[in-house]
Coordinates of C-alpha atoms in Angstrom, one line a residue:
Chain J
M1 CA 107.6 128.2 143.2
S2 CA 108.0 126.5 140.0
E3 CA 108.7 127.9 136.4
P4 CA 105.3 128.0 134.7
V5 CA 104.4 125.7 131.9
A6 CA 104.4 127.3 128.9
V7 CA 101.1 126.7 126.8
D8 CA 100.9 127.3 123.0
A9 CA 97.9 129.4 122.4
M10 CA 97.6 129.2 118.6
G11 CA 98.0 125.6 118.2
G12 CA 95.2 122.7 117.5
D13 CA 92.2 122.5 115.7
H14 CA 90.5 125.2 117.7
G15 CA 92.8 128.3 118.4
P16 CA 92.9 130.3 121.2
G17 CA 89.4 129.7 122.3
E18 CA 90.3 125.8 123.4
T19 CA 93.5 126.3 124.3
V20 CA 93.3 129.7 126.5
A21 CA 90.1 127.9 128.1
G22 CA 92.7 125.3 129.0
A23 CA 95.1 127.2 130.7
V24 CA 92.6 128.5 133.0
V25 CA 91.7 125.4 134.2
A26 CA 95.1 124.1 134.7
R27 CA 95.8 127.1 136.5
R28 CA 92.6 127.5 138.5
E29 CA 91.1 123.9 139.0
L30 CA 94.9 122.0 139.0
G31 CA 97.1 124.4 140.5
I32 CA 99.5 124.5 137.8
P33 CA 101.4 127.9 137.1
V34 CA 101.4 128.5 133.2
V35 CA 101.8 131.4 130.7
L36 CA 99.9 131.8 127.7
V37 CA 102.3 132.1 124.1
G38 CA 100.6 133.4 121.1
H39 CA 99.4 136.6 119.6
S40 CA 98.9 138.9 122.5
G41 CA 95.7 140.5 121.2
A42 CA 93.7 137.4 120.4
V43 CA 95.0 135.8 124.0
R44 CA 94.3 138.6 125.8
A45 CA 90.6 138.9 124.3
E46 CA 90.5 135.1 125.3
L47 CA 91.6 135.4 128.9
T48 CA 88.8 138.4 129.1
R49 CA 86.2 136.4 128.6
H50 CA 87.4 134.2 131.5
G51 CA 88.3 137.3 133.6
A52 CA 91.8 136.1 134.2
V53 CA 93.9 139.1 132.7
G54 CA 96.2 139.4 135.0
E55 CA 96.1 136.1 136.5
I56 CA 98.0 134.3 133.5
G57 CA 101.1 135.6 132.0
V58 CA 101.0 136.2 128.1
V59 CA 104.2 136.1 125.7
H60 CA 103.6 137.6 122.5
A61 CA 104.4 135.6 119.2
E62 CA 103.6 137.2 116.3
D63 CA 103.2 134.4 114.0
V64 CA 101.5 131.0 113.5
V65 CA 102.6 127.7 112.2
P66 CA 99.5 126.3 110.5
M67 CA 98.5 122.7 111.5
T68 CA 99.5 121.6 107.6
E69 CA 103.4 122.2 108.4
R70 CA 105.2 119.2 108.6
G71 CA 108.1 120.1 110.0
A72 CA 111.5 121.3 108.5
G73 CA 109.7 125.1 107.7
A74 CA 108.5 125.6 111.0
V75 CA 112.2 126.4 112.3
F76 CA 113.1 129.4 110.0
S77 CA 110.6 131.8 111.8
T78 CA 111.7 133.1 115.2
T79 CA 108.4 134.9 115.6
T80 CA 106.2 131.6 116.0
S81 CA 104.2 130.3 119.2
L82 CA 106.2 127.3 118.5
T83 CA 109.9 129.1 118.5
V84 CA 108.7 131.4 121.1
G85 CA 107.3 128.7 123.0
C86 CA 110.6 126.5 122.8
D87 CA 113.1 129.2 123.6
L88 CA 111.2 129.8 127.0
V89 CA 112.2 126.3 127.8
R90 CA 115.3 127.0 126.7
R91 CA 116.2 129.7 128.6
K92 CA 114.5 128.1 132.1
E93 CA 111.8 130.9 131.8
A94 CA 109.5 127.9 131.3
S95 CA 109.6 124.6 133.1
A96 CA 108.0 122.8 129.8
F97 CA 105.8 123.7 126.6
V98 CA 103.0 122.3 125.8
S99 CA 101.2 122.5 122.1
A100 CA 98.6 121.0 120.1
G101 CA 100.1 122.0 117.0
S102 CA 101.3 120.3 113.9
T103 CA 103.1 117.3 115.6
G104 CA 106.0 117.5 112.9
A105 CA 106.9 121.2 113.5
V106 CA 106.8 120.9 117.4
V107 CA 109.0 118.3 116.8
S108 CA 111.4 120.4 114.6
C109 CA 111.3 123.4 116.4
A110 CA 111.8 121.7 120.0
I111 CA 115.0 119.8 118.5
H112 CA 116.5 123.1 117.0
G113 CA 114.9 125.4 120.1
I114 CA 115.6 123.5 123.1
G115 CA 118.2 121.0 122.0
R116 CA 118.8 117.0 122.1
A117 CA 119.5 115.3 125.2
P118 CA 123.7 114.3 125.4
G119 CA 124.0 111.3 123.2
V120 CA 120.2 111.7 121.8
L121 CA 120.3 111.2 117.8
R122 CA 116.5 112.0 117.8
P123 CA 113.6 112.6 119.9
A124 CA 110.4 110.0 120.5
L125 CA 106.8 110.9 121.7
A126 CA 105.7 108.6 124.4
I127 CA 102.4 107.7 125.6
A128 CA 101.1 105.6 128.3
L129 CA 98.2 102.9 127.5
P130 CA 96.2 101.3 130.1
S131 CA 96.2 97.5 129.4
V132 CA 93.2 95.4 130.3
T133 CA 95.3 94.0 132.8
G134 CA 94.6 97.4 134.8
G135 CA 98.2 98.5 134.5
A136 CA 99.3 100.6 131.5
T137 CA 102.0 100.1 128.6
V138 CA 104.1 102.7 127.3
L139 CA 103.9 103.1 123.6
I140 CA 107.1 105.0 122.0
D141 CA 107.5 106.2 119.4
V142 CA 104.1 107.6 118.3
G143 CA 105.2 109.8 115.8
A144 CA 108.3 112.4 116.2
T145 CA 110.7 110.2 113.9
S146 CA 108.9 108.6 111.1
D147 CA 112.0 107.5 109.7
P148 CA 114.4 106.1 112.2
I149 CA 117.6 104.1 112.2
P150 CA 117.7 101.4 113.8
E151 CA 120.0 102.9 116.6
M152 CA 117.1 105.6 117.1
I153 CA 115.0 102.6 117.8
A154 CA 117.0 101.1 120.3
Q155 CA 117.2 104.7 122.1
F156 CA 113.4 105.5 122.2
A157 CA 113.5 101.8 124.4
L158 CA 116.0 103.6 127.0
L159 CA 113.7 106.8 126.4
G160 CA 110.8 104.6 126.8
A161 CA 112.0 102.7 129.9
S162 CA 112.9 105.6 131.9
Y163 CA 109.7 107.3 131.3
A164 CA 107.9 104.2 132.1
Q165 CA 110.0 104.3 135.7
L166 CA 108.7 107.6 136.2
V167 CA 104.6 107.4 135.1
L168 CA 103.9 103.5 135.7
E169 CA 106.7 103.4 138.5
V170 CA 107.8 100.5 137.5
A171 CA 111.6 99.4 138.9
D172 CA 113.1 97.8 135.6
P173 CA 110.4 97.8 132.9
S174 CA 110.0 94.9 130.3
V175 CA 110.8 96.1 127.0
G176 CA 109.3 94.6 123.6
L177 CA 109.6 95.2 119.9
L178 CA 106.7 95.6 117.8
S179 CA 107.1 93.4 115.1
I180 CA 105.1 90.7 112.6
G181 CA 106.0 87.5 114.6
S182 CA 107.5 86.6 118.2
E183 CA 110.3 84.7 117.1
P184 CA 113.4 86.8 116.8
G185 CA 114.5 88.1 113.2
K186 CA 111.0 88.4 112.3
G187 CA 110.3 91.6 111.0
N188 CA 111.1 94.6 108.2
R189 CA 114.9 95.3 107.9
L190 CA 114.5 98.2 110.4
T191 CA 113.2 96.1 112.8
R192 CA 115.2 93.0 112.9
R193 CA 118.1 95.3 113.0
A194 CA 117.0 97.1 116.0
G195 CA 116.1 94.0 117.9
E196 CA 119.7 93.1 117.6
L197 CA 120.5 96.1 119.5
L198 CA 118.1 96.2 121.7
A199 CA 119.6 92.4 123.0
G200 CA 122.8 94.3 123.7
L201 CA 121.5 96.9 125.6
P202 CA 120.9 97.2 129.6
L203 CA 117.3 96.5 129.3
R204 CA 115.0 93.8 130.7
F205 CA 114.0 93.3 126.7
C206 CA 111.4 90.7 125.9
G207 CA 111.9 90.3 122.2
N208 CA 109.6 90.7 119.7
V209 CA 105.6 91.4 120.3
E210 CA 103.0 91.8 118.0
G211 CA 99.5 94.1 116.9
H212 CA 97.6 92.2 119.8
D213 CA 99.8 93.4 122.9
V214 CA 99.4 96.7 122.7
L215 CA 96.8 96.7 125.1
A216 CA 97.3 93.3 126.4
G217 CA 99.6 94.3 129.4
T218 CA 102.5 91.8 127.9
V219 CA 105.2 94.6 128.5
D220 CA 105.7 97.7 130.3
V221 CA 107.4 99.4 127.0
I222 CA 106.7 98.4 123.2
V223 CA 109.0 100.4 120.9
T224 CA 108.7 101.0 117.3
D225 CA 109.2 103.7 114.9
G226 CA 107.1 106.7 114.6
F227 CA 105.5 106.1 111.6
T228 CA 104.0 102.5 112.8
G229 CA 103.5 104.0 116.3
N230 CA 101.3 106.7 115.2
V231 CA 99.2 104.3 112.9
V232 CA 98.8 102.0 116.0
L233 CA 97.9 104.6 118.4
K234 CA 95.2 105.6 116.2
N235 CA 94.4 102.4 115.3
V236 CA 93.7 101.4 119.2
E237 CA 91.3 104.4 119.2
G238 CA 89.3 104.0 116.2
S239 CA 89.3 99.9 117.0
V240 CA 88.1 100.7 120.5
R241 CA 85.2 102.7 119.4
A242 CA 84.1 100.3 116.4
A243 CA 83.7 97.8 119.2
L244 CA 81.7 99.6 121.5
T245 CA 79.6 101.1 118.4
L246 CA 78.8 97.6 117.8
V247 CA 77.7 96.8 121.6
A248 CA 75.5 100.0 121.5
H249 CA 74.1 98.8 118.2
S250 CA 73.2 95.5 119.8
G251 CA 71.7 96.9 122.6
A252 CA 73.2 94.6 125.2
A253 CA 75.1 97.7 127.0
G254 CA 73.9 100.7 128.6
A255 CA 75.2 104.0 126.8
E256 CA 77.0 105.3 129.9
E257 CA 79.0 102.2 130.6
L258 CA 80.4 102.1 127.2
R259 CA 81.1 106.1 127.2
A260 CA 83.5 105.3 130.3
V261 CA 85.3 102.6 128.1
A262 CA 85.1 104.7 125.1
R263 CA 87.1 107.4 127.3
R264 CA 89.9 105.3 128.3
Y265 CA 91.1 105.2 124.9
A266 CA 90.0 108.6 123.2
P267 CA 92.5 111.0 122.3
E268 CA 92.2 113.4 124.9
A269 CA 92.4 110.6 127.9
H270 CA 96.1 111.2 127.9
G271 CA 96.4 114.7 127.5
G272 CA 99.2 114.7 125.6
A273 CA 102.1 112.6 124.5
A274 CA 105.4 113.3 126.0
L275 CA 108.6 114.1 123.2
L276 CA 111.4 112.5 125.1
G277 CA 115.2 113.1 124.4
L278 CA 115.6 116.8 124.9
I279 CA 117.1 118.9 127.5
G280 CA 113.8 120.3 128.4
T281 CA 110.2 119.6 128.5
V282 CA 107.8 119.3 125.7
V283 CA 104.4 117.7 125.7
V284 CA 102.4 117.6 122.4
A285 CA 98.7 117.5 122.7
H286 CA 96.4 116.3 120.0
G287 CA 95.0 118.7 117.2
S288 CA 91.7 118.4 118.2
S289 CA 92.3 119.0 122.2
R290 CA 89.1 121.1 123.9
A291 CA 89.8 122.6 127.4
A292 CA 89.9 119.8 129.3
T293 CA 92.5 118.1 126.8
I294 CA 94.8 121.0 127.3
A295 CA 94.5 121.4 131.3
R296 CA 95.8 117.6 131.5
A297 CA 98.2 118.3 128.9
C298 CA 99.3 121.1 131.4
A299 CA 99.4 118.5 134.4
V300 CA 101.4 115.9 132.6
A301 CA 103.9 118.6 131.4
H302 CA 104.1 119.9 134.7
D303 CA 104.9 116.4 136.2
L304 CA 107.7 115.6 133.9
A305 CA 109.2 118.4 134.5
E306 CA 108.7 118.5 138.4
G307 CA 110.1 114.2 137.8
G308 CA 113.4 115.2 136.4
V309 CA 112.6 113.1 133.7
V310 CA 114.9 114.5 131.3
T311 CA 117.8 114.2 133.6
R312 CA 116.9 110.7 133.8
F313 CA 117.4 109.6 130.5
A314 CA 120.8 111.3 130.4
D315 CA 121.8 108.6 132.8
R316 CA 120.3 105.7 130.6
L317 CA 122.3 106.6 127.7
T318 CA 125.2 104.4 127.5
P319 CA 128.0 105.4 125.0
E320 CA 127.0 102.1 123.0
A321 CA 123.5 102.8 122.9
A322 CA 124.3 107.0 122.1
R323 CA 126.5 106.1 119.2
Chain Q
M1 CA 83.6 69.9 88.5
S2 CA 86.9 72.3 89.4
E3 CA 89.6 71.4 90.9
P4 CA 90.3 71.0 94.4
V5 CA 91.7 73.4 97.0
A6 CA 95.0 71.7 97.7
V7 CA 95.4 72.4 101.8
D8 CA 98.3 72.3 103.9
A9 CA 97.7 69.2 106.4
M10 CA 101.2 70.1 108.0
G11 CA 100.9 73.9 108.5
G12 CA 99.4 76.0 111.5
D13 CA 100.3 75.8 115.2
H14 CA 98.0 72.9 115.9
G15 CA 99.4 70.3 112.8
P16 CA 97.5 67.7 111.2
G17 CA 94.8 67.1 113.8
E18 CA 92.9 70.8 113.0
T19 CA 93.8 71.0 109.3
V20 CA 92.3 67.4 108.5
A21 CA 89.3 68.2 110.5
G22 CA 89.0 71.5 108.7
A23 CA 89.2 69.8 104.9
V24 CA 86.6 67.5 106.1
V25 CA 84.1 70.4 107.5
A26 CA 85.0 71.8 103.9
R27 CA 83.8 68.6 101.9
R28 CA 81.1 67.6 103.5
E29 CA 79.4 70.6 105.1
L30 CA 80.2 73.2 102.6
G31 CA 80.2 70.9 99.6
I32 CA 84.2 72.1 98.4
P33 CA 86.5 69.6 96.5
V34 CA 89.7 69.4 98.5
V35 CA 92.9 67.3 98.6
L36 CA 95.4 67.3 101.5
V37 CA 98.9 68.0 101.2
G38 CA 101.5 66.0 103.7
H39 CA 103.1 63.5 105.2
S40 CA 100.2 60.6 104.0
G41 CA 100.7 58.5 107.1
A42 CA 99.9 61.2 109.0
V43 CA 97.2 62.6 107.2
R44 CA 95.6 59.0 106.5
A45 CA 95.8 58.6 110.4
E46 CA 93.3 61.5 110.9
L47 CA 91.5 60.8 108.0
T48 CA 90.7 57.3 109.6
R49 CA 89.4 59.1 112.6
H50 CA 87.0 61.0 110.6
G51 CA 86.1 58.0 108.5
A52 CA 87.5 59.8 105.4
V53 CA 89.9 57.6 103.8
G54 CA 89.1 57.6 99.8
E55 CA 86.8 60.4 100.3
I56 CA 89.6 63.0 100.4
G57 CA 92.5 62.7 98.3
V58 CA 96.2 62.7 99.7
V59 CA 99.1 64.2 97.7
H60 CA 102.3 63.0 100.0
A61 CA 104.8 65.6 101.0
E62 CA 107.5 64.0 103.0
D63 CA 109.2 67.3 104.8
V64 CA 107.5 70.1 106.8
V65 CA 108.6 73.7 107.0
P66 CA 108.8 74.7 110.7
M67 CA 106.7 77.7 111.7
T68 CA 109.8 79.4 112.5
E69 CA 111.0 80.0 109.2
R70 CA 110.9 83.3 107.7
G71 CA 110.7 82.7 104.2
A72 CA 113.6 82.3 102.0
G73 CA 114.9 79.1 103.4
A74 CA 112.0 77.3 102.4
V75 CA 111.7 77.5 98.6
F76 CA 115.2 75.3 98.3
S77 CA 113.3 72.0 99.6
T78 CA 111.1 70.6 96.5
T79 CA 109.4 68.0 99.2
T80 CA 107.9 69.9 101.5
S81 CA 103.7 70.4 101.9
L82 CA 104.5 74.2 100.6
T83 CA 106.3 73.6 97.7
V84 CA 104.0 70.3 97.1
G85 CA 100.8 72.3 97.3
C86 CA 102.2 75.4 95.3
D87 CA 103.6 72.8 92.4
L88 CA 99.9 71.4 92.2
V89 CA 98.4 75.0 91.5
R90 CA 101.0 75.8 88.9
R91 CA 100.1 72.7 87.0
K92 CA 96.6 73.2 87.5
E93 CA 95.7 70.1 89.7
A94 CA 94.5 72.1 92.2
S95 CA 92.5 75.5 91.6
A96 CA 94.1 76.7 94.9
F97 CA 96.5 76.5 97.9
V98 CA 95.6 77.1 101.8
S99 CA 98.2 77.1 104.3
A100 CA 98.2 77.9 107.8
G101 CA 102.2 77.7 107.9
S102 CA 104.5 80.3 108.4
T103 CA 103.1 83.7 106.4
G104 CA 106.8 84.1 105.0
A105 CA 107.3 80.9 104.1
V106 CA 104.4 80.4 102.2
V107 CA 104.9 83.9 100.1
S108 CA 108.1 82.6 99.2
C109 CA 107.0 78.9 98.1
A110 CA 104.1 80.7 96.1
I111 CA 106.5 83.2 94.3
H112 CA 108.7 80.8 93.5
G113 CA 106.4 77.7 92.8
I114 CA 103.5 79.4 91.4
G115 CA 105.0 82.6 90.2
R116 CA 103.8 86.2 90.0
A117 CA 101.4 87.5 87.4
P118 CA 103.1 89.4 84.5
G119 CA 104.2 93.1 86.0
V120 CA 103.4 92.3 89.0
L121 CA 106.9 93.0 91.6
R122 CA 105.7 91.6 94.7
P123 CA 102.3 89.7 95.6
A124 CA 100.3 91.2 98.9
L125 CA 98.4 89.9 102.0
A126 CA 94.5 91.0 101.8
I127 CA 91.6 91.1 104.2
A128 CA 88.3 92.3 104.1
L129 CA 87.5 93.9 107.5
P130 CA 84.3 94.5 108.5
S131 CA 83.3 98.2 109.5
V132 CA 81.1 99.8 111.9
T133 CA 78.8 101.3 109.0
G134 CA 78.1 97.6 107.8
G135 CA 80.2 97.4 104.8
A136 CA 83.7 96.3 105.1
T137 CA 87.2 97.2 104.1
V138 CA 89.7 95.6 102.2
L139 CA 93.2 96.0 103.9
I140 CA 96.5 95.4 101.8
D141 CA 99.2 94.4 102.7
V142 CA 98.8 92.6 106.0
G143 CA 102.1 90.4 106.0
A144 CA 103.3 89.3 102.4
T145 CA 106.0 92.0 101.7
S146 CA 107.3 93.4 104.6
D147 CA 109.9 96.2 103.0
P148 CA 108.3 97.1 100.2
I149 CA 109.4 100.0 97.9
P150 CA 107.2 102.7 96.7
E151 CA 105.8 101.2 93.5
M152 CA 105.1 97.8 95.1
I153 CA 102.9 99.9 97.2
A154 CA 101.0 101.7 94.2
Q155 CA 100.5 97.8 92.7
F156 CA 99.2 96.6 95.9
A157 CA 96.4 99.4 95.5
L158 CA 95.4 98.0 92.2
L159 CA 95.6 94.6 93.5
G160 CA 93.7 95.7 96.6
A161 CA 90.7 97.5 94.1
S162 CA 90.5 94.3 92.3
Y163 CA 89.9 92.4 95.0
A164 CA 87.3 94.9 96.4
Q165 CA 85.6 94.4 92.9
L166 CA 85.3 90.7 93.7
V167 CA 84.7 90.4 97.6
L168 CA 83.1 93.6 98.2
E169 CA 81.2 93.9 94.8
V170 CA 82.1 97.6 94.5
A171 CA 82.2 99.0 91.1
D172 CA 84.8 101.8 91.4
P173 CA 86.3 100.9 95.0
S174 CA 87.8 104.0 96.7
V175 CA 91.5 103.8 98.1
G176 CA 93.0 105.1 100.8
L177 CA 96.7 105.4 102.0
L178 CA 97.5 104.6 105.4
S179 CA 99.5 107.1 106.6
I180 CA 100.0 109.5 110.1
G181 CA 98.2 112.6 109.1
S182 CA 95.4 113.3 106.5
E183 CA 97.0 116.4 104.3
P184 CA 99.2 115.1 101.2
G185 CA 103.1 114.7 102.4
K186 CA 102.4 113.4 105.7
G187 CA 103.9 110.4 106.2
N188 CA 107.5 108.4 106.1
R189 CA 109.5 108.3 103.1
L190 CA 107.9 105.3 101.6
T191 CA 104.4 106.5 102.2
R192 CA 104.9 110.0 100.6
R193 CA 106.5 108.3 97.6
A194 CA 103.7 106.0 97.2
G195 CA 101.2 108.6 97.6
E196 CA 102.7 110.7 94.7
L197 CA 102.5 107.7 92.2
L198 CA 99.0 106.3 93.4
A199 CA 97.7 109.7 92.6
G200 CA 98.9 109.4 88.7
L201 CA 96.7 105.6 88.6
P202 CA 93.8 104.5 87.1
L203 CA 92.5 104.3 90.4
R204 CA 89.5 106.7 92.6
F205 CA 92.6 107.6 95.1
C206 CA 90.9 109.5 98.0
G207 CA 94.5 110.6 99.8
N208 CA 95.9 109.6 103.0
V209 CA 93.8 107.8 106.0
E210 CA 94.7 107.2 109.4
G211 CA 94.7 104.4 112.0
H212 CA 91.4 105.2 113.1
D213 CA 89.9 105.0 109.7
V214 CA 90.6 101.1 109.2
L215 CA 87.3 100.2 111.1
A216 CA 85.6 103.6 110.0
G217 CA 84.1 102.7 106.7
T218 CA 86.3 105.7 105.2
V219 CA 87.3 104.0 102.0
D220 CA 86.6 100.5 100.5
V221 CA 90.3 99.8 100.5
I222 CA 93.6 100.8 102.8
V223 CA 96.7 100.2 101.1
T224 CA 100.1 100.0 102.9
D225 CA 103.1 97.8 103.4
G226 CA 103.2 94.4 105.0
F227 CA 104.8 95.3 108.3
T228 CA 102.2 98.1 109.2
G229 CA 99.4 96.0 107.6
N230 CA 100.1 92.9 109.9
V231 CA 101.0 95.1 113.2
V232 CA 97.4 96.6 112.2
L233 CA 95.6 93.8 111.6
K234 CA 96.5 92.0 115.2
N235 CA 96.1 95.6 116.6
V236 CA 92.4 95.6 115.7
E237 CA 92.2 91.9 117.3
G238 CA 93.7 92.9 120.2
S239 CA 92.0 96.3 120.8
V240 CA 88.6 95.0 120.0
R241 CA 89.3 92.3 122.5
A242 CA 90.6 94.5 125.0
A243 CA 87.7 97.0 124.4
L244 CA 84.7 94.2 125.1
T245 CA 87.0 92.3 127.7
L246 CA 86.5 96.4 129.8
V247 CA 82.4 96.2 129.2
A248 CA 82.3 92.4 130.4
H249 CA 84.3 93.8 133.9
S250 CA 81.9 96.9 133.9
G251 CA 79.2 93.8 133.9
A252 CA 77.1 96.2 131.3
A253 CA 76.6 93.8 128.8
G254 CA 75.9 90.0 128.7
A255 CA 78.6 87.7 127.4
E256 CA 76.8 86.5 124.6
E257 CA 76.3 89.6 122.7
L258 CA 80.2 90.6 123.7
R259 CA 81.2 87.5 122.1
A260 CA 79.3 88.3 118.7
V261 CA 81.2 91.2 118.7
A262 CA 84.6 89.8 119.3
R263 CA 84.2 87.2 117.1
R264 CA 83.5 89.9 114.2
Y265 CA 87.2 90.6 114.5
A266 CA 88.7 87.2 116.0
P267 CA 91.4 86.3 113.9
E268 CA 89.4 83.3 112.7
A269 CA 86.5 86.0 111.4
H270 CA 88.0 86.1 108.1
G271 CA 89.0 82.3 107.1
G272 CA 92.3 83.9 105.7
A273 CA 94.1 86.8 103.9
A274 CA 94.4 86.1 100.3
L275 CA 97.4 86.3 98.8
L276 CA 97.4 88.3 95.6
G277 CA 99.8 88.9 92.6
L278 CA 100.4 85.3 91.5
I279 CA 98.9 83.5 88.6
G280 CA 97.3 81.1 91.3
T281 CA 95.2 81.5 94.0
V282 CA 96.8 81.0 97.5
V283 CA 95.3 81.8 101.1
V284 CA 97.3 82.0 104.0
A285 CA 95.3 81.0 107.2
H286 CA 96.1 82.4 110.8
G287 CA 98.7 80.0 112.2
S288 CA 96.5 79.2 115.4
S289 CA 93.7 78.2 112.6
R290 CA 91.4 75.6 114.2
A291 CA 89.5 73.3 111.8
A292 CA 86.2 75.8 111.5
T293 CA 89.1 78.5 110.0
I294 CA 90.8 75.8 107.8
A295 CA 87.2 75.2 106.2
R296 CA 86.2 78.5 105.9
A297 CA 89.8 79.2 104.1
C298 CA 89.2 76.6 101.7
A299 CA 85.8 78.1 100.8
V300 CA 87.6 81.5 100.3
A301 CA 90.3 80.0 98.4
H302 CA 87.5 78.1 96.1
D303 CA 85.4 81.4 95.5
L304 CA 88.6 83.0 94.6
A305 CA 89.6 80.5 91.9
E306 CA 85.7 80.7 91.1
G307 CA 85.8 84.1 90.4
G308 CA 88.9 84.2 88.3
V309 CA 90.4 87.2 90.3
V310 CA 93.7 86.4 89.3
T311 CA 92.7 87.2 85.8
R312 CA 90.9 90.5 86.6
F313 CA 94.3 91.7 88.7
A314 CA 96.3 91.5 84.9
D315 CA 93.8 93.5 83.6
R316 CA 94.4 96.4 85.8
L317 CA 98.0 96.7 85.7
T318 CA 98.6 99.0 83.6
P319 CA 102.5 99.5 82.0
E320 CA 102.7 102.1 84.2
A321 CA 101.5 100.7 87.6
A322 CA 103.9 97.6 86.4
R323 CA 107.2 99.5 85.8

C-alpha cells in the first residue's frame, strides 16, 4: 500500500469545511489513502461531521498561512499546514501534497521543504486543458514562477513534455512557445531568448504559437512564463464562460448543454495544477475549491506519485538544459 | 471636408486585392474619404476592377515592408507604403493611417514618421472588447510595446482611460491592472511596480484584475504590457471559438446563433486597434483582414481623427505620469 496523499486542511477560500469533505470523498469514493494536515481541533470537528474520525489520519499544524501571503514569508514558520505538509513528503511519509492555499506560498514552501529536482532552477505549474480537437494541451507555467529567466522557460518545456508523456500518453510531445507572432524572433526579450534555447534542446520544438492556439490542439505542450500562463488560464475560463452566457442569452441552446461545455473549462475541471520540478509531488488546487475539486486534486496527486513523474523529469534534464 | 484616411494598400496577408476593396467599401458605403498608399501599378489595377480609378486617390510607394519584419528595420526605407503613409499624417495631408501590415513595423514607422505625443514614452495599441454585461472594456496594450518599463504601463492606463472616454463615452473610466491575483502586490516585478505608480495617478484605479475579468465588464479599462495583452486578445478569440465549436458539436444550438456570438470576438469584429500616444492617428488592422475589416478600420480611424483623441491624451499626461 502506497503512502497517503497529504491534504492541506487549512488552505483555500472555504477552509476545513470543504477540504475535509474533499478528503473524505477521495478516501471513500475514489479509494485514495489520504491524511489531513491542519489544526487538529478544527479538522477533527469536521471529520466528526462526516463520521470519519479514525478513518482518516490527522497531522497537527498549529498555524495557517493566509491566502494573501505571496510566498517568501511563508517559509519561515515550521508550524503551518504548508510547511508540515511539505515535510511529510520530504520524509516520504506522504506520497504527495495537495493544497488550495495561496499559490505563491505553496510554491515557496514546496521549494524549501521538499526541494528541487537535480538541475531544476525553478518549478513550474502544469495544467492539461482540453482542446476542441478532443485531445488536450499542457500549459506550463500557470503561475509558479512569475519572473523566470529564459533558461527556466527552456526547462519548463522539458518538464511539460514529461508531463504530457504521462498524462496525455503522447510518446514524443510537440512543444510550442507562447508568443505574439508565429515567426521566430517575434515576442518580448524573454520569449525571443527562450526560443533560441528551445531550438537547441532534445525536444520536438515547433516554434512560436499564439493565444488562439491554447485550445486549438495545435501542439501537445505550450510553454510560457508563470505570469502570462496564469493570465491565459484564467482568461480561457472567463472567455468560455462569456461565450456561453451570450449563447444562453440568445436562447439558442439549452442550459444543460451549455453547462456541460462550461464545466470543461471551469477552474474545478482539472482538480489542480501539478507543481513540477521538485523531488516530491505537489498539486496546487484553485483557492475557490469545493470538496469535489479537492477530491479530484487528491486523485491527480495520487496518479502523479504512482506514475513516477518526478523521476521522469530527472532523466530529461540534460546538462545543457540544467545549466 | 476633412483630410482623407490613408490606407496601406500593401499590408496584410491578402495584399492589394482586399485592402483596395476595403477602401472602396469605406468610400462608397461608409462615406469616408480615403487615399490609397502603395505601388501605383498594383493599386490602379485593383481600382480598375472596382471601376474606382479617379474616385480614390493613390500615393505611390515603391516598396513594401514584409509581414515578417519585426519593426526596427522598417524605418530605414523612406519608400515603403508604411513610411509614405505615416508621412502623409505627419504633413496633415491625411487625417489618419490604417495598415494591416506587421504590427511591429507599423508601430516603428509611426513612432519615427509621425512622432510621439509630448511626454509619451511609448505608444500602445488599444481595443474595445465587448463584455457579457453589454458594455465593453478597453484592453491596452495589445501589442505595440512588448517590453515596457513600469512607467510606460502607467501611461498606457492614461491613454486607455482617454480612449474609453471617447469610444465608450464613460466620463470617469475605472481602470484595472491585469495581474495574477487580486491583492495588491501580486504579479510579476513589472506589474507590481506598475501598480504602485498607478495608485498615484489621477485615475479611478481599481487595483488588480485577472484573466477572467477581461470579458466580464469588471472595469472600463484593463492595462497590461503589449506581450501579455496580445496573447490575451488572441486567447479571447480562440477560447470563444472553442466554446462555440463545442456547443455546435453538442447539437445544442443553431449554427446561425453561434456565428453571431463568434463574430463578436472574431479578429475582424473591431476593425483594428488604435495606436495611442502619437501626434497623429494610426489604426493597426489584423494581418488577416479582408475588405470589410479594412473598411471598418477606416471608419475607426476617421472617428478617432474627428474625435480629437490625440489632443485629449496630451491633456491627461501630467508631468508625474510623463516622467
